[in-house]
Amino acid sequence: MKRGETLLGLLLLALVLAGLFWARARGGTGAAGTGEGLPDLSHADAVADLGAVRLRLAVTPRPLTAFAAHRWEVTAEAGGAPVPLAAGRISFAMRMPMGDHDYSLEPTPDGGGAAEVVLPRCASSGERRWIATVEATVAGELHRARFRFDLEPPAPTP
């Protein structure tokens, strides 16, 4: 009886570990994943096509540097024309936990949204890859897009 219970326990453990591995590989909940295949913001603004809506994410200043303030601006287009955003949010995550980096987008005069954000560098691993997730209501429908970028290390102090 003990041997059967042990085998069942090992089988369940293997299934749980396989599920965790699969979720991390796909960039699932709690893990930003590597972001491969996502629009890259590292060196230029990026666009995510979401069917009838396009979300554009612009960041200034460049380069994107750890521990420096950056302005993140989101705009939307539908049918090639600008459309206003409502209830916009932007959040940031890495593969390892880095704390809460979730911001409301403040409305901008052009109908978009913006947030001032300072992101840290991971001191333990040196990892630079972040994933930005934008959520906004456009024409009454919630849209979500993910972007990837790599932070440069902070400038050395003289």
Short mmCIF file of N, CA and C in Angstrom, two decimals:
data_model
loop_
_atom_site.label_atom_id
_atom_site.label_comp_id
_atom_site.label_asym_id
_atom_site.label_seq_id
_atom_site.Cartn_x
_atom_site.Cartn_y
_atom_site.Cartn_z
N MET A 1 0.82 -1.20 0.00
CA MET A 1 0.00 0.00 0.00
C MET A 1 0.86 1.26 0.00
N LYS A 2 1.94 1.28 0.80
CA LYS A 2 2.80 2.45 0.87
C LYS A 2 3.47 2.73 -0.47
N ARG A 3 3.87 1.65 -1.15
CA ARG A 3 4.54 1.82 -2.43
C ARG A 3 3.60 2.49 -3.45
N GLY A 4 2.33 2.08 -3.49
CA GLY A 4 1.35 2.67 -4.39
C GLY A 4 1.11 4.15 -4.08
N GLU A 5 1.03 4.49 -2.79
CA GLU A 5 0.84 5.88 -2.39
C GLU A 5 2.05 6.72 -2.76
N THR A 6 3.24 6.15 -2.59
CA THR A 6 4.47 6.87 -2.96
C THR A 6 4.50 7.14 -4.46
N LEU A 7 4.18 6.13 -5.25
CA LEU A 7 4.16 6.31 -6.70
C LEU A 7 3.12 7.35 -7.12
N LEU A 8 1.95 7.32 -6.52
CA LEU A 8 0.91 8.30 -6.82
C LEU A 8 1.39 9.71 -6.46
N GLY A 9 2.03 9.84 -5.31
CA GLY A 9 2.57 11.14 -4.89
C GLY A 9 3.62 11.66 -5.86
N LEU A 10 4.51 10.78 -6.30
CA LEU A 10 5.54 11.18 -7.26
C LEU A 10 4.93 11.57 -8.60
N LEU A 11 3.91 10.86 -9.03
CA LEU A 11 3.23 11.19 -10.27
C LEU A 11 2.57 12.56 -10.18
N LEU A 12 1.89 12.85 -9.07
CA LEU A 12 1.27 14.15 -8.87
C LEU A 12 2.31 15.27 -8.83
N LEU A 13 3.42 15.03 -8.17
CA LEU A 13 4.49 16.01 -8.12
C LEU A 13 5.03 16.28 -9.52
N ALA A 14 5.24 15.24 -10.31
CA ALA A 14 5.73 15.40 -11.68
C ALA A 14 4.74 16.22 -12.52
N LEU A 15 3.45 15.98 -12.35
CA LEU A 15 2.44 16.75 -13.09
C LEU A 15 2.44 18.22 -12.70
N VAL A 16 2.56 18.50 -11.41
CA VAL A 16 2.61 19.89 -10.94
C VAL A 16 3.85 20.58 -11.50
N LEU A 17 5.00 19.94 -11.43
CA LEU A 17 6.23 20.54 -11.95
C LEU A 17 6.14 20.76 -13.45
N ALA A 18 5.57 19.81 -14.18
CA ALA A 18 5.40 19.98 -15.63
C ALA A 18 4.49 21.16 -15.92
N GLY A 19 3.43 21.33 -15.14
CA GLY A 19 2.53 22.47 -15.32
C GLY A 19 3.22 23.80 -15.05
N LEU A 20 4.04 23.85 -14.01
CA LEU A 20 4.79 25.07 -13.72
C LEU A 20 5.77 25.39 -14.84
N PHE A 21 6.47 24.38 -15.32
CA PHE A 21 7.41 24.59 -16.41
C PHE A 21 6.68 25.10 -17.65
N TRP A 22 5.55 24.51 -17.98
CA TRP A 22 4.77 24.93 -19.14
C TRP A 22 4.30 26.37 -18.99
N ALA A 23 3.80 26.74 -17.80
CA ALA A 23 3.32 28.11 -17.57
C ALA A 23 4.45 29.12 -17.69
N ARG A 24 5.61 28.80 -17.16
CA ARG A 24 6.75 29.73 -17.28
C ARG A 24 7.22 29.86 -18.71
N ALA A 25 7.25 28.77 -19.45
CA ALA A 25 7.69 28.80 -20.84
C ALA A 25 6.75 29.66 -21.69
N ARG A 26 5.47 29.69 -21.34
CA ARG A 26 4.50 30.48 -22.10
C ARG A 26 4.36 31.88 -21.55
N GLY A 27 5.14 32.24 -20.50
CA GLY A 27 5.02 33.57 -19.90
C GLY A 27 3.72 33.71 -19.13
N GLY A 28 3.30 32.66 -18.48
CA GLY A 28 2.01 32.61 -17.78
C GLY A 28 1.98 33.48 -16.54
N THR A 29 0.92 33.33 -15.78
CA THR A 29 0.67 34.13 -14.60
C THR A 29 1.85 34.09 -13.64
N GLY A 30 2.22 35.27 -13.17
CA GLY A 30 3.30 35.35 -12.19
C GLY A 30 4.68 35.33 -12.82
N ALA A 31 4.78 35.11 -14.10
CA ALA A 31 6.07 35.10 -14.76
C ALA A 31 5.95 35.91 -16.04
N ALA A 32 6.88 36.80 -16.24
CA ALA A 32 6.83 37.63 -17.43
C ALA A 32 7.27 36.85 -18.65
N GLY A 33 7.97 35.74 -18.47
CA GLY A 33 8.49 35.01 -19.62
C GLY A 33 9.63 35.78 -20.24
N THR A 34 10.09 35.33 -21.39
CA THR A 34 11.21 36.01 -22.05
C THR A 34 10.74 37.12 -22.97
N GLY A 35 9.47 37.10 -23.35
CA GLY A 35 8.94 38.15 -24.20
C GLY A 35 9.28 37.98 -25.67
N GLU A 36 9.91 36.87 -26.03
CA GLU A 36 10.22 36.66 -27.44
C GLU A 36 8.93 36.68 -28.23
N GLY A 37 8.95 37.34 -29.37
CA GLY A 37 7.76 37.44 -30.21
C GLY A 37 6.90 38.64 -29.90
N LEU A 38 7.18 39.33 -28.79
CA LEU A 38 6.43 40.55 -28.47
C LEU A 38 7.08 41.75 -29.13
N PRO A 39 6.32 42.83 -29.39
CA PRO A 39 6.93 44.05 -29.91
C PRO A 39 8.03 44.53 -28.96
N ASP A 40 9.18 44.94 -29.52
CA ASP A 40 10.35 45.32 -28.73
C ASP A 40 10.46 46.84 -28.61
N LEU A 41 10.49 47.32 -27.37
CA LEU A 41 10.61 48.76 -27.08
C LEU A 41 12.03 49.18 -26.72
N SER A 42 12.97 48.29 -26.77
CA SER A 42 14.31 48.58 -26.27
C SER A 42 14.95 49.80 -26.93
N HIS A 43 14.72 49.99 -28.23
CA HIS A 43 15.40 51.08 -28.94
C HIS A 43 14.46 52.02 -29.67
N ALA A 44 13.18 51.65 -29.79
CA ALA A 44 12.21 52.49 -30.50
C ALA A 44 10.81 52.19 -29.99
N ASP A 45 9.90 53.13 -30.24
CA ASP A 45 8.50 52.92 -29.87
C ASP A 45 7.97 51.70 -30.61
N ALA A 46 6.89 51.11 -30.10
CA ALA A 46 6.37 49.88 -30.70
C ALA A 46 4.86 49.92 -30.78
N VAL A 47 4.33 49.08 -31.70
CA VAL A 47 2.89 49.00 -31.94
C VAL A 47 2.46 47.54 -31.79
N ALA A 48 1.28 47.36 -31.18
CA ALA A 48 0.67 46.03 -31.10
C ALA A 48 -0.64 46.09 -31.87
N ASP A 49 -0.78 45.24 -32.88
CA ASP A 49 -2.02 45.14 -33.64
C ASP A 49 -2.95 44.16 -32.95
N LEU A 50 -4.13 44.65 -32.58
CA LEU A 50 -5.10 43.83 -31.84
C LEU A 50 -6.39 43.72 -32.65
N GLY A 51 -6.29 43.34 -33.89
CA GLY A 51 -7.47 43.27 -34.76
C GLY A 51 -7.79 44.65 -35.28
N ALA A 52 -8.95 45.18 -34.90
CA ALA A 52 -9.39 46.48 -35.38
C ALA A 52 -8.70 47.64 -34.66
N VAL A 53 -8.00 47.36 -33.58
CA VAL A 53 -7.36 48.41 -32.77
C VAL A 53 -5.85 48.19 -32.75
N ARG A 54 -5.12 49.31 -32.83
CA ARG A 54 -3.66 49.28 -32.68
C ARG A 54 -3.31 50.11 -31.46
N LEU A 55 -2.50 49.54 -30.56
CA LEU A 55 -1.99 50.29 -29.42
C LEU A 55 -0.52 50.61 -29.67
N ARG A 56 -0.18 51.89 -29.52
CA ARG A 56 1.20 52.33 -29.68
C ARG A 56 1.74 52.72 -28.31
N LEU A 57 2.94 52.23 -27.99
CA LEU A 57 3.59 52.55 -26.73
C LEU A 57 4.88 53.30 -27.02
N ALA A 58 4.97 54.51 -26.51
CA ALA A 58 6.15 55.37 -26.71
C ALA A 58 6.78 55.63 -25.35
N VAL A 59 8.12 55.69 -25.32
CA VAL A 59 8.84 55.90 -24.07
C VAL A 59 9.90 56.97 -24.29
N THR A 60 9.98 57.91 -23.35
CA THR A 60 11.04 58.92 -23.37
C THR A 60 11.53 59.10 -21.94
N PRO A 61 12.79 59.45 -21.74
CA PRO A 61 13.86 59.53 -22.75
C PRO A 61 14.45 58.15 -23.03
N ARG A 62 15.28 58.11 -24.01
CA ARG A 62 16.03 56.90 -24.36
C ARG A 62 17.49 57.17 -24.07
N PRO A 63 18.31 56.19 -23.77
CA PRO A 63 17.97 54.79 -23.63
C PRO A 63 17.15 54.55 -22.36
N LEU A 64 16.47 53.41 -22.35
CA LEU A 64 15.71 53.00 -21.17
C LEU A 64 16.70 52.53 -20.11
N THR A 65 16.75 53.26 -19.01
CA THR A 65 17.78 53.04 -18.00
C THR A 65 17.15 52.71 -16.65
N ALA A 66 17.73 51.75 -15.96
CA ALA A 66 17.27 51.40 -14.62
C ALA A 66 17.42 52.59 -13.68
N PHE A 67 16.49 52.73 -12.75
CA PHE A 67 16.49 53.76 -11.70
C PHE A 67 16.37 55.18 -12.24
N ALA A 68 15.91 55.34 -13.49
CA ALA A 68 15.69 56.67 -14.08
C ALA A 68 14.21 56.81 -14.43
N ALA A 69 13.69 58.04 -14.32
CA ALA A 69 12.29 58.29 -14.64
C ALA A 69 12.10 58.29 -16.16
N HIS A 70 11.06 57.58 -16.61
CA HIS A 70 10.69 57.55 -18.02
C HIS A 70 9.20 57.81 -18.14
N ARG A 71 8.82 58.47 -19.21
CA ARG A 71 7.41 58.74 -19.49
C ARG A 71 6.92 57.70 -20.51
N TRP A 72 5.91 56.95 -20.12
CA TRP A 72 5.32 55.90 -20.95
C TRP A 72 3.99 56.43 -21.47
N GLU A 73 3.84 56.56 -22.80
CA GLU A 73 2.62 57.10 -23.39
C GLU A 73 1.98 56.06 -24.31
N VAL A 74 0.67 55.87 -24.13
CA VAL A 74 -0.10 54.92 -24.92
C VAL A 74 -1.11 55.69 -25.74
N THR A 75 -1.18 55.37 -27.03
CA THR A 75 -2.21 55.92 -27.91
C THR A 75 -2.86 54.76 -28.66
N ALA A 76 -4.07 55.00 -29.17
CA ALA A 76 -4.80 53.95 -29.89
C ALA A 76 -5.27 54.47 -31.23
N GLU A 77 -5.37 53.55 -32.20
CA GLU A 77 -5.92 53.83 -33.52
C GLU A 77 -6.95 52.76 -33.85
N ALA A 78 -7.98 53.16 -34.56
CA ALA A 78 -8.95 52.22 -35.12
C ALA A 78 -9.28 52.72 -36.52
N GLY A 79 -9.15 51.85 -37.49
CA GLY A 79 -9.40 52.26 -38.88
C GLY A 79 -8.42 53.32 -39.35
N GLY A 80 -7.22 53.34 -38.78
CA GLY A 80 -6.20 54.30 -39.18
C GLY A 80 -6.35 55.68 -38.57
N ALA A 81 -7.37 55.88 -37.72
CA ALA A 81 -7.59 57.18 -37.08
C ALA A 81 -7.42 57.05 -35.58
N PRO A 82 -6.90 58.11 -34.94
CA PRO A 82 -6.76 58.08 -33.48
C PRO A 82 -8.11 57.93 -32.79
N VAL A 83 -8.15 57.14 -31.72
CA VAL A 83 -9.34 56.99 -30.89
C VAL A 83 -8.94 57.13 -29.44
N PRO A 84 -9.83 57.68 -28.60
CA PRO A 84 -9.46 57.89 -27.19
C PRO A 84 -9.44 56.60 -26.39
N LEU A 85 -8.58 56.59 -25.38
CA LEU A 85 -8.47 55.50 -24.42
C LEU A 85 -9.31 55.85 -23.20
N ALA A 86 -9.78 54.83 -22.51
CA ALA A 86 -10.45 55.03 -21.23
C ALA A 86 -9.91 53.97 -20.27
N ALA A 87 -9.81 54.33 -19.00
CA ALA A 87 -9.40 53.40 -17.95
C ALA A 87 -8.12 52.65 -18.30
N GLY A 88 -7.10 53.36 -18.73
CA GLY A 88 -5.84 52.72 -19.10
C GLY A 88 -4.95 52.42 -17.91
N ARG A 89 -4.22 51.29 -18.03
CA ARG A 89 -3.24 50.88 -17.02
C ARG A 89 -2.02 50.34 -17.73
N ILE A 90 -0.88 50.46 -17.06
CA ILE A 90 0.34 49.83 -17.55
C ILE A 90 1.02 49.17 -16.36
N SER A 91 1.48 47.95 -16.56
CA SER A 91 2.18 47.23 -15.49
C SER A 91 3.45 46.62 -16.06
N PHE A 92 4.39 46.36 -15.17
CA PHE A 92 5.70 45.86 -15.58
C PHE A 92 6.06 44.65 -14.74
N ALA A 93 6.66 43.64 -15.38
CA ALA A 93 7.06 42.43 -14.68
C ALA A 93 8.32 41.85 -15.32
N MET A 94 9.04 41.08 -14.52
CA MET A 94 10.19 40.31 -14.98
C MET A 94 9.90 38.84 -14.70
N ARG A 95 10.83 37.98 -15.08
CA ARG A 95 10.66 36.56 -14.77
C ARG A 95 10.69 36.31 -13.26
N MET A 96 11.45 37.12 -12.52
CA MET A 96 11.49 36.97 -11.07
C MET A 96 10.69 38.10 -10.43
N PRO A 97 10.17 37.90 -9.23
CA PRO A 97 9.37 38.94 -8.58
C PRO A 97 10.21 40.21 -8.33
N MET A 98 9.67 41.35 -8.73
CA MET A 98 10.36 42.63 -8.55
C MET A 98 9.48 43.65 -7.85
N GLY A 99 8.42 43.20 -7.22
CA GLY A 99 7.52 44.13 -6.54
C GLY A 99 6.41 44.58 -7.46
N ASP A 100 5.57 45.47 -6.94
CA ASP A 100 4.41 45.96 -7.66
C ASP A 100 4.79 47.14 -8.54
N HIS A 101 4.61 46.99 -9.83
CA HIS A 101 4.88 48.06 -10.79
C HIS A 101 3.66 48.19 -11.69
N ASP A 102 2.57 48.70 -11.11
CA ASP A 102 1.29 48.82 -11.78
C ASP A 102 0.85 50.27 -11.68
N TYR A 103 0.54 50.90 -12.83
CA TYR A 103 0.26 52.33 -12.86
C TYR A 103 -1.00 52.62 -13.65
N SER A 104 -1.78 53.59 -13.18
CA SER A 104 -2.90 54.11 -13.96
C SER A 104 -2.35 55.08 -14.98
N LEU A 105 -2.91 55.06 -16.19
CA LEU A 105 -2.52 56.02 -17.21
C LEU A 105 -3.34 57.28 -17.04
N GLU A 106 -2.66 58.40 -16.90
CA GLU A 106 -3.33 59.69 -16.79
C GLU A 106 -3.68 60.16 -18.20
N PRO A 107 -4.90 60.70 -18.40
CA PRO A 107 -5.30 61.14 -19.74
C PRO A 107 -4.37 62.23 -20.29
N THR A 108 -4.10 62.15 -21.59
CA THR A 108 -3.29 63.16 -22.28
C THR A 108 -4.19 63.92 -23.26
N PRO A 109 -3.79 65.12 -23.67
CA PRO A 109 -4.64 65.93 -24.55
C PRO A 109 -5.01 65.24 -25.88
N ASP A 110 -4.19 64.31 -26.35
CA ASP A 110 -4.47 63.65 -27.63
C ASP A 110 -5.40 62.44 -27.48
N GLY A 111 -5.93 62.19 -26.27
CA GLY A 111 -6.84 61.07 -26.06
C GLY A 111 -6.15 59.81 -25.57
N GLY A 112 -4.84 59.85 -25.45
CA GLY A 112 -4.09 58.70 -24.96
C GLY A 112 -3.96 58.74 -23.45
N GLY A 113 -2.95 58.05 -22.96
CA GLY A 113 -2.69 58.03 -21.53
C GLY A 113 -1.20 57.93 -21.28
N ALA A 114 -0.75 58.42 -20.13
CA ALA A 114 0.68 58.43 -19.82
C ALA A 114 0.92 58.17 -18.34
N ALA A 115 2.10 57.65 -18.04
CA ALA A 115 2.53 57.43 -16.66
C ALA A 115 4.02 57.67 -16.57
N GLU A 116 4.44 58.25 -15.45
CA GLU A 116 5.86 58.41 -15.15
C GLU A 116 6.28 57.21 -14.31
N VAL A 117 7.32 56.51 -14.75
CA VAL A 117 7.70 55.25 -14.12
C VAL A 117 9.21 55.18 -13.92
N VAL A 118 9.62 54.67 -12.76
CA VAL A 118 11.02 54.34 -12.48
C VAL A 118 11.07 52.85 -12.20
N LEU A 119 11.88 52.14 -12.97
CA LEU A 119 12.01 50.69 -12.79
C LEU A 119 13.39 50.34 -12.25
N PRO A 120 13.46 49.37 -11.36
CA PRO A 120 14.75 48.97 -10.81
C PRO A 120 15.46 47.96 -11.71
N ARG A 121 16.68 47.74 -11.39
CA ARG A 121 17.48 46.68 -12.01
C ARG A 121 17.53 45.54 -11.02
N CYS A 122 17.50 44.31 -11.51
CA CYS A 122 17.58 43.17 -10.61
C CYS A 122 19.02 43.00 -10.14
N ALA A 123 19.25 43.31 -8.87
CA ALA A 123 20.61 43.27 -8.33
C ALA A 123 21.13 41.84 -8.20
N SER A 124 20.24 40.88 -7.94
CA SER A 124 20.72 39.51 -7.70
C SER A 124 21.09 38.79 -8.98
N SER A 125 20.34 38.98 -10.06
CA SER A 125 20.61 38.22 -11.28
C SER A 125 21.23 39.05 -12.39
N GLY A 126 21.06 40.36 -12.34
CA GLY A 126 21.53 41.21 -13.43
C GLY A 126 20.59 41.18 -14.63
N GLU A 127 19.46 40.48 -14.51
CA GLU A 127 18.47 40.38 -15.59
C GLU A 127 18.03 41.78 -15.99
N ARG A 128 17.88 42.01 -17.30
CA ARG A 128 17.49 43.32 -17.82
C ARG A 128 16.15 43.31 -18.52
N ARG A 129 15.63 42.14 -18.87
CA ARG A 129 14.39 42.03 -19.67
C ARG A 129 13.15 42.27 -18.81
N TRP A 130 12.33 43.20 -19.26
CA TRP A 130 11.04 43.51 -18.64
C TRP A 130 9.94 43.30 -19.66
N ILE A 131 8.73 43.07 -19.17
CA ILE A 131 7.53 42.99 -20.00
C ILE A 131 6.58 44.07 -19.52
N ALA A 132 6.14 44.92 -20.45
CA ALA A 132 5.14 45.94 -20.15
C ALA A 132 3.79 45.44 -20.66
N THR A 133 2.78 45.48 -19.81
CA THR A 133 1.43 45.09 -20.20
C THR A 133 0.53 46.31 -20.14
N VAL A 134 -0.09 46.63 -21.27
CA VAL A 134 -0.99 47.77 -21.38
C VAL A 134 -2.41 47.24 -21.47
N GLU A 135 -3.30 47.79 -20.65
CA GLU A 135 -4.73 47.48 -20.72
C GLU A 135 -5.47 48.80 -20.81
N ALA A 136 -6.39 48.89 -21.78
CA ALA A 136 -7.17 50.11 -21.93
C ALA A 136 -8.49 49.79 -22.63
N THR A 137 -9.49 50.57 -22.31
CA THR A 137 -10.77 50.45 -22.98
C THR A 137 -10.76 51.40 -24.17
N VAL A 138 -11.05 50.83 -25.34
CA VAL A 138 -11.11 51.61 -26.58
C VAL A 138 -12.47 51.31 -27.21
N ALA A 139 -13.25 52.36 -27.45
CA ALA A 139 -14.59 52.22 -28.04
C ALA A 139 -15.43 51.22 -27.24
N GLY A 140 -15.33 51.28 -25.91
CA GLY A 140 -16.15 50.44 -25.05
C GLY A 140 -15.67 49.01 -24.88
N GLU A 141 -14.53 48.65 -25.47
CA GLU A 141 -14.03 47.29 -25.39
C GLU A 141 -12.63 47.28 -24.78
N LEU A 142 -12.39 46.34 -23.84
CA LEU A 142 -11.09 46.24 -23.19
C LEU A 142 -10.08 45.58 -24.13
N HIS A 143 -8.92 46.20 -24.26
CA HIS A 143 -7.84 45.67 -25.08
C HIS A 143 -6.59 45.54 -24.22
N ARG A 144 -5.80 44.51 -24.52
CA ARG A 144 -4.58 44.24 -23.74
C ARG A 144 -3.46 43.91 -24.71
N ALA A 145 -2.29 44.50 -24.47
CA ALA A 145 -1.12 44.22 -25.30
C ALA A 145 0.11 44.14 -24.41
N ARG A 146 1.05 43.29 -24.82
CA ARG A 146 2.31 43.14 -24.09
C ARG A 146 3.47 43.54 -25.00
N PHE A 147 4.47 44.16 -24.38
CA PHE A 147 5.67 44.62 -25.07
C PHE A 147 6.87 44.18 -24.25
N ARG A 148 8.01 43.99 -24.89
CA ARG A 148 9.22 43.64 -24.16
C ARG A 148 10.25 44.75 -24.34
N PHE A 149 11.17 44.82 -23.37
CA PHE A 149 12.28 45.78 -23.48
C PHE A 149 13.36 45.36 -22.51
N ASP A 150 14.56 45.83 -22.80
CA ASP A 150 15.72 45.59 -21.93
C ASP A 150 16.17 46.92 -21.36
N LEU A 151 16.33 46.98 -20.05
CA LEU A 151 16.84 48.18 -19.38
C LEU A 151 18.34 48.21 -19.44
N GLU A 152 18.88 49.37 -19.69
CA GLU A 152 20.34 49.57 -19.59
C GLU A 152 20.68 49.77 -18.12
N PRO A 153 21.91 49.41 -17.72
CA PRO A 153 22.29 49.67 -16.33
C PRO A 153 22.33 51.18 -16.06
N PRO A 154 22.19 51.59 -14.82
CA PRO A 154 22.26 53.02 -14.52
C PRO A 154 23.64 53.56 -14.83
N ALA A 155 23.68 54.83 -15.19
CA ALA A 155 24.96 55.48 -15.49
C ALA A 155 25.81 55.52 -14.22
N PRO A 156 27.12 55.27 -14.35
CA PRO A 156 27.98 55.33 -13.15
C PRO A 156 28.04 56.75 -12.60
N THR A 157 28.09 56.85 -11.30
CA THR A 157 28.20 58.17 -10.67
C THR A 157 29.67 58.57 -10.58
N PRO A 158 29.98 59.82 -10.93
CA PRO A 158 31.39 60.26 -10.90
C PRO A 158 31.95 60.38 -9.52
#
